[in-house]
Tab-separated table of C-alpha atoms and ligand atoms in Angstrom:
chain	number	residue	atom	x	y	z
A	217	UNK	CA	-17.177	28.928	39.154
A	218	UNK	CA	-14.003	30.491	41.033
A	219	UNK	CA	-15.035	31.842	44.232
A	220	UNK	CA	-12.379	34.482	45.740
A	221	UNK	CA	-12.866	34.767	49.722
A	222	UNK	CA	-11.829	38.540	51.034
A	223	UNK	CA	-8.221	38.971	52.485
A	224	UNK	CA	-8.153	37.132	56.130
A	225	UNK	CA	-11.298	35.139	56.090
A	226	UNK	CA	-12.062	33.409	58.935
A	227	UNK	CA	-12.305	29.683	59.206
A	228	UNK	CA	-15.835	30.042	59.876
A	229	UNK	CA	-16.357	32.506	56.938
A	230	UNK	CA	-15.002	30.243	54.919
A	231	UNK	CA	-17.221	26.581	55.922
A	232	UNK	CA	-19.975	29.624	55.119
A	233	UNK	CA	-19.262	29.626	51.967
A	234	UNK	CA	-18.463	25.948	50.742
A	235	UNK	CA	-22.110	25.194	53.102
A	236	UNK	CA	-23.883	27.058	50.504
A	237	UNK	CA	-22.117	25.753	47.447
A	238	UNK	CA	-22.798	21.977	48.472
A	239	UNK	CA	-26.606	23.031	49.532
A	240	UNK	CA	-26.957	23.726	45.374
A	241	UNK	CA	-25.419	20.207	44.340
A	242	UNK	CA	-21.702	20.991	43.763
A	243	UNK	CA	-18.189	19.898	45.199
A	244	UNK	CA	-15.526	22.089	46.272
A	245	UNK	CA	-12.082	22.434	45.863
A	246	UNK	CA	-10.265	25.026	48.002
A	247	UNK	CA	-6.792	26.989	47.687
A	248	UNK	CA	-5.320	28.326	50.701
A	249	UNK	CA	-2.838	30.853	50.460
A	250	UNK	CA	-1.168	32.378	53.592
A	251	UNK	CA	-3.675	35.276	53.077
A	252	UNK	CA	-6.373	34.583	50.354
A	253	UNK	CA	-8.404	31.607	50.175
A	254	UNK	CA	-9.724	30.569	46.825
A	255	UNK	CA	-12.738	27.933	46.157
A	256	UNK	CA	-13.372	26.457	43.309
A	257	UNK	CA	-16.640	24.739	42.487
A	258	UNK	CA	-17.316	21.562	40.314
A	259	UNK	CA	-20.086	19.503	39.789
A	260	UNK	CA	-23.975	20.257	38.245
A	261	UNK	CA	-26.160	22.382	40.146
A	262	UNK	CA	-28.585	25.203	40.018
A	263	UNK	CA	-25.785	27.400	38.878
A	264	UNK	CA	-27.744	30.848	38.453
A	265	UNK	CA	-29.251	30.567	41.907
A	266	UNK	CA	-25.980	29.784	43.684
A	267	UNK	CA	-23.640	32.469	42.126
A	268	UNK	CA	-26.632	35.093	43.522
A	269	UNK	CA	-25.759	33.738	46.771
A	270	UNK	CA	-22.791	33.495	46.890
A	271	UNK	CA	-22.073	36.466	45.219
A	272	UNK	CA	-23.944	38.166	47.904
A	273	UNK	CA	-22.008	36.967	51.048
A	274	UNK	CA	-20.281	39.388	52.732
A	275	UNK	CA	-17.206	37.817	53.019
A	276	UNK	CA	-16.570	37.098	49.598
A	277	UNK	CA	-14.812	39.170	47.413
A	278	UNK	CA	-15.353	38.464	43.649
A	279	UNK	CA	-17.243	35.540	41.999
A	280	UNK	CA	-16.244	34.240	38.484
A	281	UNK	CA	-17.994	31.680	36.105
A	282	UNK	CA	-15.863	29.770	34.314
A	283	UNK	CA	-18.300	27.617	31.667
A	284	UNK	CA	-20.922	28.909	29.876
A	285	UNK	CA	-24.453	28.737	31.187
A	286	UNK	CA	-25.616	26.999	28.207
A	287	UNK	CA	-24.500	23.138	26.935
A	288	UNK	CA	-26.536	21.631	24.213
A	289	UNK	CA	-25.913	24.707	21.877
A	290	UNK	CA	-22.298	25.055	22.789
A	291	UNK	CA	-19.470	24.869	20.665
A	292	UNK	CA	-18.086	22.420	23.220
A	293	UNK	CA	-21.276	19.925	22.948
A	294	UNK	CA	-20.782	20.020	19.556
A	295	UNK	CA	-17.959	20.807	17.086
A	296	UNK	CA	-19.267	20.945	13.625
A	297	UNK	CA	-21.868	22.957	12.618
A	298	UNK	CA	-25.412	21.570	13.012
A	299	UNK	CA	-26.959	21.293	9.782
A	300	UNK	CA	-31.049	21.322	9.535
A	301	UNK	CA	-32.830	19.619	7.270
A	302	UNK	CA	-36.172	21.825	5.585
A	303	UNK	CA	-37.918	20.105	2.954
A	304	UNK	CA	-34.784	18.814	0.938
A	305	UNK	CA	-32.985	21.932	1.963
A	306	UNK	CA	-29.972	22.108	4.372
A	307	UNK	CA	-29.098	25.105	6.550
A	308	UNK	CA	-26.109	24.830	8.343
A	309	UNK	CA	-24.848	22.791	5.269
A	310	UNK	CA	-22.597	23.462	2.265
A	311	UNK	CA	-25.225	25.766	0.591
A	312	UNK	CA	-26.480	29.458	1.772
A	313	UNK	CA	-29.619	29.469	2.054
A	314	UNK	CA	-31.893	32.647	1.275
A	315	UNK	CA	-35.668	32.990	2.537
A	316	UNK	CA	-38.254	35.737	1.441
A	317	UNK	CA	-41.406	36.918	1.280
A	318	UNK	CA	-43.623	39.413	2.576
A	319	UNK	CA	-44.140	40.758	6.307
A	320	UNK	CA	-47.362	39.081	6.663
A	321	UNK	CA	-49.951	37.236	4.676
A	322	UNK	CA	-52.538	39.401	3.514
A	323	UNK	CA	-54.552	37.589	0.468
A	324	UNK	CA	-53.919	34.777	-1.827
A	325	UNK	CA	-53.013	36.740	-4.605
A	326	UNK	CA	-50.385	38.923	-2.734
A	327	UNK	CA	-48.747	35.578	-1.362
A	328	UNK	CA	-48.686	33.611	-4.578
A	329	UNK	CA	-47.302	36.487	-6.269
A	330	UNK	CA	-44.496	37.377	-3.984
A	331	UNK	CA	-43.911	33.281	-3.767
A	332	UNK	CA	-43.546	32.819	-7.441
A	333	UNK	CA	-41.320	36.297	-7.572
A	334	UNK	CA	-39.239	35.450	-5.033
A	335	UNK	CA	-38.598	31.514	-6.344
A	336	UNK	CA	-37.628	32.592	-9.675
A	337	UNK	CA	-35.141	34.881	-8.224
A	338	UNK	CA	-33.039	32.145	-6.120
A	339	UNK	CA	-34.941	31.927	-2.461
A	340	UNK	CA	-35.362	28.342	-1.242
A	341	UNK	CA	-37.828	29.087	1.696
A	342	UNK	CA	-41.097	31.511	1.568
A	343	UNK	CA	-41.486	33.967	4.878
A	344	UNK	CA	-44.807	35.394	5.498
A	345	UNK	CA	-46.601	35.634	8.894
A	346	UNK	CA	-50.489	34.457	9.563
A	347	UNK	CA	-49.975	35.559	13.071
A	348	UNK	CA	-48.356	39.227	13.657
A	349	UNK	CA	-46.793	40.699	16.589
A	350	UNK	CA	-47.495	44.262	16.474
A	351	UNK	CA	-46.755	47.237	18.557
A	352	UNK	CA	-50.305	48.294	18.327
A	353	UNK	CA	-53.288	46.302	19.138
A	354	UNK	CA	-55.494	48.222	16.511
A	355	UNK	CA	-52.870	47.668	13.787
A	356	UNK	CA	-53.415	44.103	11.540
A	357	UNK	CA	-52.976	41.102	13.662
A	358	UNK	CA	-52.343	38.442	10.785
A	359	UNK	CA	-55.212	36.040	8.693
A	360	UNK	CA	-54.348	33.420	11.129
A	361	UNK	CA	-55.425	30.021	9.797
A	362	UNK	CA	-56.883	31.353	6.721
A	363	UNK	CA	-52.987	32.593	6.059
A	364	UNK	CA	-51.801	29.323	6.861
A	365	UNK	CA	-53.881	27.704	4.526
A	366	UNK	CA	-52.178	30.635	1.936
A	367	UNK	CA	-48.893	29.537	2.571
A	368	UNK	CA	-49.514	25.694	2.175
A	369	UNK	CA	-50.833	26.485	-1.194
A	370	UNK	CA	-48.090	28.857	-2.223
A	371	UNK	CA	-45.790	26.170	-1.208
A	372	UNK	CA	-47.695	23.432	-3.298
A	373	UNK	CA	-47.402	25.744	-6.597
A	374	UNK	CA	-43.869	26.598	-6.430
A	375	UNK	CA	-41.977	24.114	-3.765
A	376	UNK	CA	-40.085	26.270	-1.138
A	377	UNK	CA	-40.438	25.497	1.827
A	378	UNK	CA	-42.243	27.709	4.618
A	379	UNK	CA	-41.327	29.468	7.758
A	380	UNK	CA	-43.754	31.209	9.669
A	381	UNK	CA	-44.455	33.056	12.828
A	382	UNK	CA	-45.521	31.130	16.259
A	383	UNK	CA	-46.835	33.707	18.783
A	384	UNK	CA	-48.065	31.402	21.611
A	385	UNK	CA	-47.767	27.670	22.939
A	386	UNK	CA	-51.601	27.147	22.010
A	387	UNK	CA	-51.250	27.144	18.447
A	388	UNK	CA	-47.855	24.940	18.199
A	389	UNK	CA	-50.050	22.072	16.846
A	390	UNK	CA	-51.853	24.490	13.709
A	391	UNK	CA	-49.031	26.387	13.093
A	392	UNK	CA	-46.595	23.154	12.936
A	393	UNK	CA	-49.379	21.644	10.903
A	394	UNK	CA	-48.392	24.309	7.962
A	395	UNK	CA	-44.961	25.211	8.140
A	396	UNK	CA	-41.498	23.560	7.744
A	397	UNK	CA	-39.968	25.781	10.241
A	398	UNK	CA	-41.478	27.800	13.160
A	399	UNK	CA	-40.247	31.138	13.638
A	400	UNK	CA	-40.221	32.751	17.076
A	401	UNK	CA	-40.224	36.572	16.447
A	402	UNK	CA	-38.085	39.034	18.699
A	403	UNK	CA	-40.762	40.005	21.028
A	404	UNK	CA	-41.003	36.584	22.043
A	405	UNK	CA	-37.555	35.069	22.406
A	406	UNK	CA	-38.002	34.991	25.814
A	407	UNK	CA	-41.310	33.403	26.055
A	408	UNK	CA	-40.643	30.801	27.802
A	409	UNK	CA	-43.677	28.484	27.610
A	410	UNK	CA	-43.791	29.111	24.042
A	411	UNK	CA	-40.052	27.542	24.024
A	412	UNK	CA	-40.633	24.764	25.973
A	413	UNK	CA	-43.263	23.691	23.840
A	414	UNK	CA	-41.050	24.177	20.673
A	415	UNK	CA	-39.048	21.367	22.266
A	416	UNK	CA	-41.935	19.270	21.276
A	417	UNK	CA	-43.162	20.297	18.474
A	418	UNK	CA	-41.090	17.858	15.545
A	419	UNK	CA	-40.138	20.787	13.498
A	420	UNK	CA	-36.891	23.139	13.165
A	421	UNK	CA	-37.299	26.502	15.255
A	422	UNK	CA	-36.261	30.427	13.790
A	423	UNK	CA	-35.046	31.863	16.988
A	424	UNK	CA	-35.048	35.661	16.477
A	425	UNK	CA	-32.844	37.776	18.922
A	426	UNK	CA	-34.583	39.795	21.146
A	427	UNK	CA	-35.601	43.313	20.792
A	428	UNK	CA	-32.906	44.302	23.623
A	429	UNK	CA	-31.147	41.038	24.240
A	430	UNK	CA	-27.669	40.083	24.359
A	431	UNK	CA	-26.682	37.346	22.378
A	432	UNK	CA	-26.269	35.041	25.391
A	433	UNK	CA	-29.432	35.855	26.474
A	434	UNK	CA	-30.346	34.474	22.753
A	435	UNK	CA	-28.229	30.708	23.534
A	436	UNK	CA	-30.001	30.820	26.510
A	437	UNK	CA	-33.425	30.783	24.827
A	438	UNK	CA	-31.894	28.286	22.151
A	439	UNK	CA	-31.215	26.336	25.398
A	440	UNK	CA	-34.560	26.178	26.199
A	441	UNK	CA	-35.574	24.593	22.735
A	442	UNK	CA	-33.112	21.594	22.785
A	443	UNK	CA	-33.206	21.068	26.263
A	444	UNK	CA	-37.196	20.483	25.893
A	445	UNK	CA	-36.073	17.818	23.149
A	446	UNK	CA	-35.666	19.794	19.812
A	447	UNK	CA	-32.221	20.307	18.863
A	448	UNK	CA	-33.036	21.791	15.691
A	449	UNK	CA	-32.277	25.662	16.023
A	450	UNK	CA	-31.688	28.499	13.573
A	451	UNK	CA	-30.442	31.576	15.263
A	452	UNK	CA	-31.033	35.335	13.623
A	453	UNK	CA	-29.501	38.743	14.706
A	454	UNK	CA	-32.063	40.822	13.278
A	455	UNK	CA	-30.572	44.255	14.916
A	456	UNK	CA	-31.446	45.473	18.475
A	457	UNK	CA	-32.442	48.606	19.896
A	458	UNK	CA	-29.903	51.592	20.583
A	459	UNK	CA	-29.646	54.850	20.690
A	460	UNK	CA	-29.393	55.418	16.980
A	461	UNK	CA	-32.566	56.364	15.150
A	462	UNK	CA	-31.377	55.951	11.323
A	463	UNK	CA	-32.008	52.772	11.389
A	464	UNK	CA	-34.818	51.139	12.628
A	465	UNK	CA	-32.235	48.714	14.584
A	466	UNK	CA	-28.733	48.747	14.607
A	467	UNK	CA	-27.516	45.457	13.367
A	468	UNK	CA	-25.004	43.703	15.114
A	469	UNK	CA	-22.717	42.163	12.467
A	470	UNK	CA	-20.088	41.259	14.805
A	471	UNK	CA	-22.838	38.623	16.518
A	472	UNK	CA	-22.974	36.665	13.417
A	473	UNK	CA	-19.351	35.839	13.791
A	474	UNK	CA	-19.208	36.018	17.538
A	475	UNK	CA	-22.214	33.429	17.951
A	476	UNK	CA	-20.196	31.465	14.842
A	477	UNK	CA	-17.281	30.868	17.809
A	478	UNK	CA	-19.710	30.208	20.869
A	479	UNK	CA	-22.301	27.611	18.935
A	480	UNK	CA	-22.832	24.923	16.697
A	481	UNK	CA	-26.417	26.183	15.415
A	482	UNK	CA	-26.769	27.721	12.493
A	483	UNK	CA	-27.013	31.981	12.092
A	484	UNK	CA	-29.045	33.761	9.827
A	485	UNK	CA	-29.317	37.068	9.255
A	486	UNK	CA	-32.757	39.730	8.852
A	487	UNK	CA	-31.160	42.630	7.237
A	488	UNK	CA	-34.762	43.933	6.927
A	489	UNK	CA	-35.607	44.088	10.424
A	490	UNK	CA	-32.032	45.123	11.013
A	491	UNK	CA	-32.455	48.451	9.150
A	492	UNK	CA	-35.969	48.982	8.620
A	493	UNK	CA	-35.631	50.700	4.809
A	494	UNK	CA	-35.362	48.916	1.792
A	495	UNK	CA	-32.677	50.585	0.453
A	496	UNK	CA	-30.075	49.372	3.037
A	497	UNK	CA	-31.447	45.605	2.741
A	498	UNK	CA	-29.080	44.863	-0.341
A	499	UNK	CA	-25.801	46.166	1.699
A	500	UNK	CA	-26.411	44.317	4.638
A	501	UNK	CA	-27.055	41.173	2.806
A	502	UNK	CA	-23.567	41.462	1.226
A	503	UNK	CA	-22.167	41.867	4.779
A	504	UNK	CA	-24.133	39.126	6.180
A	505	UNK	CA	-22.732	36.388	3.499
A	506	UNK	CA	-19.473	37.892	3.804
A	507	UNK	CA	-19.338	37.373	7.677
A	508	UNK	CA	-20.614	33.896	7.795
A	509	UNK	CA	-23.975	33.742	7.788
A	510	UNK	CA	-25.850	30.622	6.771
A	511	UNK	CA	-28.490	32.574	5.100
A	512	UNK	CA	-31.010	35.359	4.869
A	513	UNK	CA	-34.074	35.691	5.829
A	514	UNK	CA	-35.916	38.823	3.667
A	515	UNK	CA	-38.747	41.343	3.043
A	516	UNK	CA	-40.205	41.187	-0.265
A	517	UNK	CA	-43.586	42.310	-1.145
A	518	UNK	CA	-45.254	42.185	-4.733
A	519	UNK	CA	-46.377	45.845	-4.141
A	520	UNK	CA	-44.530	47.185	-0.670
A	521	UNK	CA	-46.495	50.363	-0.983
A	522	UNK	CA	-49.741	48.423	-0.309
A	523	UNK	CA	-48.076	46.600	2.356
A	524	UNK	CA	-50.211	46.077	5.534
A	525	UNK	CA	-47.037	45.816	7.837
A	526	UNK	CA	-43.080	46.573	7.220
A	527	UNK	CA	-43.720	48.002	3.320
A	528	UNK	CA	-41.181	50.498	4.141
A	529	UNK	CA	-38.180	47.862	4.763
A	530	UNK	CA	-39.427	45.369	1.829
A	531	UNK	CA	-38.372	45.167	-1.719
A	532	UNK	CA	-40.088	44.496	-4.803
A	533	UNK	CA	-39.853	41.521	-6.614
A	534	UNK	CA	-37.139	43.522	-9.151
A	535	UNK	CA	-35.372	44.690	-6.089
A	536	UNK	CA	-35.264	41.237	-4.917
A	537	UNK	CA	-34.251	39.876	-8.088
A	538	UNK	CA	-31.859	42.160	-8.639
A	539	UNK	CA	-29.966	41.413	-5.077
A	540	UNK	CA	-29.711	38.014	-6.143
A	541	UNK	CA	-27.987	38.716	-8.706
A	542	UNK	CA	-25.498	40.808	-7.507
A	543	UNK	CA	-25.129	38.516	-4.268
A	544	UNK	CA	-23.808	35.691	-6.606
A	545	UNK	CA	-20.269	36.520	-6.586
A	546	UNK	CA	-20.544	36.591	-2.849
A	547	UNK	CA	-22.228	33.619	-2.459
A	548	UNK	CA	-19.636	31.510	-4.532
A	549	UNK	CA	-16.850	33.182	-2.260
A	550	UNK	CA	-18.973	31.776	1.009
A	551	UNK	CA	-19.318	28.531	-0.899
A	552	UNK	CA	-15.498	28.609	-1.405
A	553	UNK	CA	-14.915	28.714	1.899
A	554	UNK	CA	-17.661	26.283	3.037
A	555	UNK	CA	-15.786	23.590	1.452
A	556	UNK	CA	-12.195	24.587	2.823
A	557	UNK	CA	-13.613	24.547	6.828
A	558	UNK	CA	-15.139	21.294	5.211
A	559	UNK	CA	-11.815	19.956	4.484
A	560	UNK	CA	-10.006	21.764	7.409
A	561	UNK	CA	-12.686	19.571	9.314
A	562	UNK	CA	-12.075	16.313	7.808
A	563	UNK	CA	-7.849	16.490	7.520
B	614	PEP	C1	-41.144	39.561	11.188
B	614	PEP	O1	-40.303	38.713	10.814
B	614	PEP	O2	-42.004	40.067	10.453
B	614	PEP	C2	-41.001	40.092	12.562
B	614	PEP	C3	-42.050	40.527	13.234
B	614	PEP	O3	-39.715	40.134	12.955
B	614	PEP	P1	-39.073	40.448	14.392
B	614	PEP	O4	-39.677	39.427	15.329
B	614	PEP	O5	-37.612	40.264	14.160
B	614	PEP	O6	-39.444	41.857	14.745
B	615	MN	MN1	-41.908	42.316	9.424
């Protein structure tokens, strides 16, 4: 942090000012110019608190942080990528990695057949949520357990592996007792008890970006995770709100590659949640291999007309299979190109 004092402090202004700093745990190093004094500040402290302050004094003029606010998921902590480790799987690794299913779980025939569908057409990991975050409280809240149970045996007849939604700290234990990954869904990215226990709870977290959050907000809440003692986090843009109403989000394609520069955890992309109609999902999956991405995570319902939640954004098990197709050529470019940063990062 570079503090800038206004022109023609006073001594006194100044000892203000490097008072407060060393009251929050740093050191200070000052400039003095003839008319502008300068401090900078080193060290570990409470570094939110103490920029408020600081920034606040009356005597200073600007305030400028120099590191990021985040450590464990920075590309500085780390300089490879991370790669995770789901049920034989790797994401983060050498191969892109494509999950589907439906919104939610909504009966054992609807999960095994969008599980078998969507395992035939190339997906390594099955989505579907037993516990559902909707805008409405009347509107279907998820089978819970009893979808849990749906996913373990969907899992058992066709191998993927599962990711599923975690909506509070009280059911890390059951959920983590089902699923290979726990997903944290946008409405709760910055639940904060529900992160802290993720740091605990032995499996590899989804982090979904927040409704209206920027994507440091999103390392922040990945900061959470590993500094509670669980380094293994998946990041996904899955679009955020603005003013345009064509989509059901706008997708931010440029934080796939942006987050690519500032961390070491892998990115996935939602192009379902991104847009919100099915017809756009195919599109934005091209775009997300093409930027980078490390995988997908998709829609896909055996009959999205009888969907309970999202049937508008989900494809059918053709659509899906179709997609997969035509992503190939796209996929063996990103592979490409997997194995030259591979070799860039060994030479
Ligand atoms: C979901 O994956 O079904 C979901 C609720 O997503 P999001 O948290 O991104 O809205
Ligand atoms: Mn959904």
């Amino acid at each position: 942090m570079i503090i800038s004092m206004k022109l023609h402090s006073t001594r006194e202004e100044i000892d203000q000012v490097t008072e407060l700093v060393k009251h929050f745990g740093y050191k200070v190093h000052s400039i003095e110019g003839e008319e502008r004094v300068v401090i900078g500040v080193v060290g570990v402290g409470d570094v939110t608190a103490c920029f408020e302050s600081v920034e606040s004094m009356p005597q200073v003029e600007n305030v400028v942080r120099i590191s990021a606010p985040y450590k464990f998921v920075s590309k500085e902590f780390r300089k490879g990528k991370t790669k995770i480790k789901v049920n034989g799987l790797e994401i983060g690794g050498a191969g892109f990695v494509v999950m589907a299913g439906p919104c939610s779980v909504e009966s054992e025939k609807q999960i095994m057949q969008a599980a078998e569908g969507v395992a035939k057409a190339g997906a390594k990991m099955l989505r579907g949520g037993a516990f559902k975050p909707r805008t409405s409280p009347y509107d279907f809240q998820g089978m819970e357990e009893e979808g849990l149970k749906l996913l373990k045996k969907a899992k058992q007849a066709t191998g993927l592996a599962i990711i599923t939604e975690i909506m509070s700290e009280r059911d890390v234990d059951l959920v983590a007792k089902y699923t290979d990954v726990m997903q944290v869904g946008a409405r709760n990215m910055q639940n904060f008890m529900l992160l802290k226990a993720l740091g605990k709870c032995g499996k590899p977290v989804l982090l979904k970006r927040g409704l209206s959050s920027t994507v440091k907000e999103l390392l922040m809440s990945a900061e959470y995770v590993t500094a509670h003692g669980n380094p293994e986090v998946i990041l996904c843009e899955r679009g955020i709100r603005t003013f345009e109403t064509v989509t059901r989000n706008t997708c931010d394609i440029a934080a796939i590659p942006a987050l690519n520069e500032l961390t070491h955890l892998p990115v996935i992309l939602d192009p379902s949640h991104a847009t919100g109609k099915r017809s756009l999902v195919p599109a934005l999956s091209r775009a997300g291999v093409a930027i980078g991405a490390d995988g997908l995570i998709v829609e896909v319902h055996p009959a999205p007309e009888k969907a309970i939640s999202d049937g508008a954004q989900s494809l059918d098990i053709p659509q899906f299979q179709k997609m997969m197709v035509e992503l190939k050529p796209y996929i063996a470019l990103w592979e490409e190109s997997r194995k030259l940063d591979a070799a860039v990062a060994t030479a």
